mmCIF file of N, CA and C in Angstrom:
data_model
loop_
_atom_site.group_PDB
_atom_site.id
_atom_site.type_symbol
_atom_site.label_atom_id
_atom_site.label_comp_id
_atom_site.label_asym_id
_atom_site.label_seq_id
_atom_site.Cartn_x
_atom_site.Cartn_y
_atom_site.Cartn_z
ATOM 1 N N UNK A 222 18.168 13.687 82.491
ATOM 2 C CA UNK A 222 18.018 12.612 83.460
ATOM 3 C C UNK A 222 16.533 12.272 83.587
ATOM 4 N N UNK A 223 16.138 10.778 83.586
ATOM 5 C CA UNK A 223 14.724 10.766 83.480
ATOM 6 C C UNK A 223 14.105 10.902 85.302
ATOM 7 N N UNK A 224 12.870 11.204 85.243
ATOM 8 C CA UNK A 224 12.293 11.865 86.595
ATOM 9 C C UNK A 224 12.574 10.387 87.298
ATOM 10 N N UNK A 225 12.503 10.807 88.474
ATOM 11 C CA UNK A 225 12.539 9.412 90.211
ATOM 12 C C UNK A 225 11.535 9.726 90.049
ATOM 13 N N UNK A 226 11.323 7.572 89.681
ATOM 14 C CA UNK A 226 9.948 7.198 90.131
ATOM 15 C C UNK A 226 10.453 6.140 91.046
ATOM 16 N N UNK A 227 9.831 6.464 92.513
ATOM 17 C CA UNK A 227 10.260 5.018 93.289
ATOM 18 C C UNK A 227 9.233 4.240 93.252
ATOM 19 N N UNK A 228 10.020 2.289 93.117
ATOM 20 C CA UNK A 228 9.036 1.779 93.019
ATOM 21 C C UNK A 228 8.168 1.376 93.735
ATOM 22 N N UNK A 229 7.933 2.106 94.890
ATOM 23 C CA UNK A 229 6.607 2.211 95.780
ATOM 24 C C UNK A 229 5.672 3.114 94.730
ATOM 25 N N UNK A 230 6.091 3.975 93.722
ATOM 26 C CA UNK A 230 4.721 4.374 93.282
ATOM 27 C C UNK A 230 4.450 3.630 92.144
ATOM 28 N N UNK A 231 5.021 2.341 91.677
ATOM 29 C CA UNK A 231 5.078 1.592 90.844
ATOM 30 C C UNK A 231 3.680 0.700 91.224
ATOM 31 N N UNK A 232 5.054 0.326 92.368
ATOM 32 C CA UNK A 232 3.380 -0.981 93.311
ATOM 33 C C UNK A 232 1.655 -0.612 93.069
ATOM 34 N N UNK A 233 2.239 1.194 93.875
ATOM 35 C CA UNK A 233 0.617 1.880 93.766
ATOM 36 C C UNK A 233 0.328 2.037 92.644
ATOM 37 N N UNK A 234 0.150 2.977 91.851
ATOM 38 C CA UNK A 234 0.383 3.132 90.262
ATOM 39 C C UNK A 234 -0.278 1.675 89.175
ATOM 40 N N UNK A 235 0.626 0.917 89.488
ATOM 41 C CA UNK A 235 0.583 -0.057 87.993
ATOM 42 C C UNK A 235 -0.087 -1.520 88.627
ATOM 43 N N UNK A 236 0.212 -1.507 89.792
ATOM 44 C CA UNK A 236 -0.215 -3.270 90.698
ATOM 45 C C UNK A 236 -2.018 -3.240 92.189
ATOM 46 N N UNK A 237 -1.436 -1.669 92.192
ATOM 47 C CA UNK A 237 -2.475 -1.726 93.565
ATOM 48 C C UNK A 237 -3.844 -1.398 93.173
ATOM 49 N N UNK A 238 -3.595 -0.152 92.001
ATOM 50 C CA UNK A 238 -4.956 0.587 92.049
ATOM 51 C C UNK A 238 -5.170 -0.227 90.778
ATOM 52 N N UNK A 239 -4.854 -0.617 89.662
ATOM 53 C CA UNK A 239 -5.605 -1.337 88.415
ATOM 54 C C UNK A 239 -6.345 -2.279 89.170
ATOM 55 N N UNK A 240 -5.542 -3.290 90.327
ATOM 56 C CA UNK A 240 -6.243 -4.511 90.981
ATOM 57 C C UNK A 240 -7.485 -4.269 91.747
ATOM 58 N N UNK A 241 -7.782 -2.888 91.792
ATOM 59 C CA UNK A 241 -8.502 -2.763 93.147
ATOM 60 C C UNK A 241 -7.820 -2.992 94.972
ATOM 61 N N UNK A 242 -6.641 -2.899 94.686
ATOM 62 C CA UNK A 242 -6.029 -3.754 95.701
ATOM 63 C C UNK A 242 -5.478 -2.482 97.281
ATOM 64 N N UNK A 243 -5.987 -2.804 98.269
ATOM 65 C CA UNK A 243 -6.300 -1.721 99.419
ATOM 66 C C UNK A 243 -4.916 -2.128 100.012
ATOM 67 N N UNK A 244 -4.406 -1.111 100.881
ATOM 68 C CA UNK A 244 -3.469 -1.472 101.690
ATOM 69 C C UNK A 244 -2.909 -2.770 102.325
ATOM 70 N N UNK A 245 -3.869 -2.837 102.997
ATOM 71 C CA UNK A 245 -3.672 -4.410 104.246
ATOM 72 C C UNK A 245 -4.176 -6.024 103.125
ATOM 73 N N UNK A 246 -5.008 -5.743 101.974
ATOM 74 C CA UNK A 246 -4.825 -6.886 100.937
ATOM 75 C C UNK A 246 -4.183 -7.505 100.493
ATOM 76 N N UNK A 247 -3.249 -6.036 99.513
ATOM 77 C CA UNK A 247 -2.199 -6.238 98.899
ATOM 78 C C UNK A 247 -0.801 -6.526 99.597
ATOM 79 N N UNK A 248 -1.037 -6.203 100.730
ATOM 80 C CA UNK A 248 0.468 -6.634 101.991
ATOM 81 C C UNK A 248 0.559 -8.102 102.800
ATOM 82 N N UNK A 249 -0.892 -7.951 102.506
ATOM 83 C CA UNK A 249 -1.138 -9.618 102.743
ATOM 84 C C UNK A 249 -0.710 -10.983 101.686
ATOM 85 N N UNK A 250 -1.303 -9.968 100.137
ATOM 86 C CA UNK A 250 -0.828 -10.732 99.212
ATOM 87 C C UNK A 250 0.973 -11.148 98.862
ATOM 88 N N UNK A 251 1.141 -9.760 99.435
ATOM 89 C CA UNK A 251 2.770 -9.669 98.663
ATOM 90 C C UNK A 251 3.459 -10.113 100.301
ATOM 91 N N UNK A 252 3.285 -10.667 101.208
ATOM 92 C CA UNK A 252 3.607 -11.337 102.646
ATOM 93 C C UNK A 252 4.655 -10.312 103.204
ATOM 94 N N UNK A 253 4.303 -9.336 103.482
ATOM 95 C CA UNK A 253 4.221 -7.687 104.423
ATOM 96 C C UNK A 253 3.418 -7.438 105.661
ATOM 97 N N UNK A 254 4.033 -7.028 105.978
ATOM 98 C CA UNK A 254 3.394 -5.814 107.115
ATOM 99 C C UNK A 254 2.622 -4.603 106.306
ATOM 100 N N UNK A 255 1.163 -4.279 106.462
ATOM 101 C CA UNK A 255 0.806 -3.382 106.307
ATOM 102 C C UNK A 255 2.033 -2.001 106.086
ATOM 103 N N UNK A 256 2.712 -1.990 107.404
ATOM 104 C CA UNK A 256 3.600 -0.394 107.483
ATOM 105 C C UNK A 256 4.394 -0.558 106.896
ATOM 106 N N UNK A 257 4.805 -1.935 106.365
ATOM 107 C CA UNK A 257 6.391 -1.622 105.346
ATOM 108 C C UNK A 257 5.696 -1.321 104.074
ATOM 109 N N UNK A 258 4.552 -2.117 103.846
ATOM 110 C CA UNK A 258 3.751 -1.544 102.434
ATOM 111 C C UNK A 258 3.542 0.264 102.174
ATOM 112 N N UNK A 259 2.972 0.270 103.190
ATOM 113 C CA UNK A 259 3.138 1.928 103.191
ATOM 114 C C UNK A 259 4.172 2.742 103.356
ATOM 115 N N UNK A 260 5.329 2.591 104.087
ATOM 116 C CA UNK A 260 6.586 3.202 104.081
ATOM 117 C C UNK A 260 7.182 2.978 102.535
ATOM 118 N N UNK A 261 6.954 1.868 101.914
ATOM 119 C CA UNK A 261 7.808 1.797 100.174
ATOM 120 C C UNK A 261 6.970 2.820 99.770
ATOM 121 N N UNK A 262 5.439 2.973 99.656
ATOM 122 C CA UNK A 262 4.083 3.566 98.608
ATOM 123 C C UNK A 262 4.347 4.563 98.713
ATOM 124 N N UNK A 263 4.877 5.145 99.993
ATOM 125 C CA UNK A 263 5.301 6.488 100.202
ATOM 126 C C UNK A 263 6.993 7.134 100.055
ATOM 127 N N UNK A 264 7.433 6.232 99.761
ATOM 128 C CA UNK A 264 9.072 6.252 99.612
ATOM 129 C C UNK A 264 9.905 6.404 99.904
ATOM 130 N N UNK A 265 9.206 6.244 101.449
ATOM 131 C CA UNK A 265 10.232 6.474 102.551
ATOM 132 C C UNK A 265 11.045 5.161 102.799
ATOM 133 N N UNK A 266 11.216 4.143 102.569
ATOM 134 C CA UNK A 266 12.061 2.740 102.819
ATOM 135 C C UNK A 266 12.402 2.464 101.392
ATOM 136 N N UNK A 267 13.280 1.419 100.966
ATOM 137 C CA UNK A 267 13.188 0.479 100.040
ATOM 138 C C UNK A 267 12.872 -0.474 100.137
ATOM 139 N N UNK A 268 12.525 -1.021 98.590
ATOM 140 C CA UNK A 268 11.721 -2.070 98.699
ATOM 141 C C UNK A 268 12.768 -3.435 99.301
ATOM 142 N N UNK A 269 11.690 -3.928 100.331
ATOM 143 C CA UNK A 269 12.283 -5.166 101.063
ATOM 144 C C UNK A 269 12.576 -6.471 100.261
ATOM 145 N N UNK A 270 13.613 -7.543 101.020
ATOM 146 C CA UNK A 270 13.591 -8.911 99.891
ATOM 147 C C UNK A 270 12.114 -9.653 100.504
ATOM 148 N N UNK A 271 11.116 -8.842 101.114
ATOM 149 C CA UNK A 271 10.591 -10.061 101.215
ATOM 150 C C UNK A 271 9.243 -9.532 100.113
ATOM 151 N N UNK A 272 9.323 -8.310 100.216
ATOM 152 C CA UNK A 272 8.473 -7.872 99.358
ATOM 153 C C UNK A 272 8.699 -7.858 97.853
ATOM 154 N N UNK A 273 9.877 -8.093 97.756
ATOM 155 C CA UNK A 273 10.163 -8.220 96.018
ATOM 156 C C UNK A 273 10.307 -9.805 95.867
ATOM 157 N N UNK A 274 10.273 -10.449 96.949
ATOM 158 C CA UNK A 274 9.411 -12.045 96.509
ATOM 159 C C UNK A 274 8.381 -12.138 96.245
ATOM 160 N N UNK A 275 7.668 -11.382 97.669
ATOM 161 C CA UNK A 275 5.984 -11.627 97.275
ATOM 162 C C UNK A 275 5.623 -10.658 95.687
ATOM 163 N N UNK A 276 5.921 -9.687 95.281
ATOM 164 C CA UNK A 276 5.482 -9.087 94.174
ATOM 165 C C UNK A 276 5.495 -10.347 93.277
ATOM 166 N N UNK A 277 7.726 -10.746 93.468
ATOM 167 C CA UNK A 277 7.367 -11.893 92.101
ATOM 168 C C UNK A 277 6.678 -13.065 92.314
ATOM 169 N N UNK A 278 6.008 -13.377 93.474
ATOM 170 C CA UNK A 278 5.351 -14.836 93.519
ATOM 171 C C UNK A 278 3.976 -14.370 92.771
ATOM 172 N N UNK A 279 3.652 -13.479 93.112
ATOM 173 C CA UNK A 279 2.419 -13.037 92.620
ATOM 174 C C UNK A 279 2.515 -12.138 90.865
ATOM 175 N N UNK A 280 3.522 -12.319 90.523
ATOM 176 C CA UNK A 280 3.557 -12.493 89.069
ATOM 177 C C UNK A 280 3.765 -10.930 88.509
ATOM 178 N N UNK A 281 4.358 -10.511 89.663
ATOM 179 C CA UNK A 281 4.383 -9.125 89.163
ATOM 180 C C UNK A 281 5.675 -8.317 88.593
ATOM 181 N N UNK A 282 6.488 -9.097 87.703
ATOM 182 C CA UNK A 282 8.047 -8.309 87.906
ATOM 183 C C UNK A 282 8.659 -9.543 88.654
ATOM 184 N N UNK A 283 10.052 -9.658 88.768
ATOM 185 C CA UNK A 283 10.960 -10.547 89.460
ATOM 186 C C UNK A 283 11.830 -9.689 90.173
ATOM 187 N N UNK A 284 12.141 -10.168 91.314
ATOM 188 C CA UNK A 284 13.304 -10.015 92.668
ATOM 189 C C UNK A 284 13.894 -8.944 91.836
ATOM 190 N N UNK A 285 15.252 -9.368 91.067
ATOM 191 C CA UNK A 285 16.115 -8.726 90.551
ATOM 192 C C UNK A 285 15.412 -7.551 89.925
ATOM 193 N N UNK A 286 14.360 -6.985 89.229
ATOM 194 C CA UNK A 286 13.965 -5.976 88.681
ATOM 195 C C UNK A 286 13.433 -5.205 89.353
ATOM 196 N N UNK A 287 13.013 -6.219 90.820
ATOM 197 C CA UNK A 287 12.487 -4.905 91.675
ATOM 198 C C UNK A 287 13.725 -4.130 92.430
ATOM 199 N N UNK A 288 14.881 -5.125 92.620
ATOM 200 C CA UNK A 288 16.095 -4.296 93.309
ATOM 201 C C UNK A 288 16.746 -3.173 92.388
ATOM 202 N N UNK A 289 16.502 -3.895 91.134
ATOM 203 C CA UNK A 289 17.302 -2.614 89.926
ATOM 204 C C UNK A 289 16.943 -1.293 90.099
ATOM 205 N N UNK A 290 14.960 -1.650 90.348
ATOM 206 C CA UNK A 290 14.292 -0.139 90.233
ATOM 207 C C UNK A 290 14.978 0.188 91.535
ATOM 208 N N UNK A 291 15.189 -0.496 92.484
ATOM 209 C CA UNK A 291 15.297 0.638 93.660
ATOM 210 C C UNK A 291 16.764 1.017 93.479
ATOM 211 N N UNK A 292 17.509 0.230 92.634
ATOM 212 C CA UNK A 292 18.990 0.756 92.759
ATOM 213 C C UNK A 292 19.114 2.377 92.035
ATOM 214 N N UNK A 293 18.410 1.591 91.048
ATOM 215 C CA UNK A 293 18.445 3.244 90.009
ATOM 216 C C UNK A 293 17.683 4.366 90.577
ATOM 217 N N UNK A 294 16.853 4.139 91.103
ATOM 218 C CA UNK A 294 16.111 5.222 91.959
ATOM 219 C C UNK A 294 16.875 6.006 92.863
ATOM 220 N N UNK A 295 17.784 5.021 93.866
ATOM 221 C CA UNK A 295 18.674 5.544 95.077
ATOM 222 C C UNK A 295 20.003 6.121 94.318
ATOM 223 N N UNK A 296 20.018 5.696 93.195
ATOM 224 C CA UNK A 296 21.501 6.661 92.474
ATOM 225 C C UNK A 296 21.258 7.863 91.754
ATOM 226 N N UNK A 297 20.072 8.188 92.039
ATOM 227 C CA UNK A 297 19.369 8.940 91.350
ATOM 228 C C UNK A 297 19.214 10.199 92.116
ATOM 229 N N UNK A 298 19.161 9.870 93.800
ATOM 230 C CA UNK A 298 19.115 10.759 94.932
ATOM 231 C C UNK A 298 19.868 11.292 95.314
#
């Protein structure tokens, strides 16, 4: 079975830290609340629809691929 990666450590990981991108920036960018940004980064929530808009408005992945990761992640638990 391959390891749980949730994609809150995706965001952090592959979108936040290459960008330089700080908490309250990137939640701004992706149209969040600071605390829901941090509740996904930390993996305690799933990722929201409003946050897997803002990822894909901002060109990062689309809606549907961000729900997949979290589906496969949560079947995973």
């Amino acid at each position: 079975m391959p390891p749980k990666v949730h994609p809150g450590e995706i965001i952090k990981k592959d979108i936040m830290e290459p960008l330089g991108l700080d908490l309250e920036t990137a939640a701004g960018l992706f149209g969040v609340q600071p605390e829901v940004l941090a509740r996904v980064i930390a993996g305690q929530c799933a990722v929201t629809q409003e946050l897997a808009v803002g990822l894909a408005k901002q060109g990062h992945g689309t809606e549907r691929m961000w729900f997949a990761l979290q589906k496969a992640t949560s079947a995973r638990t």
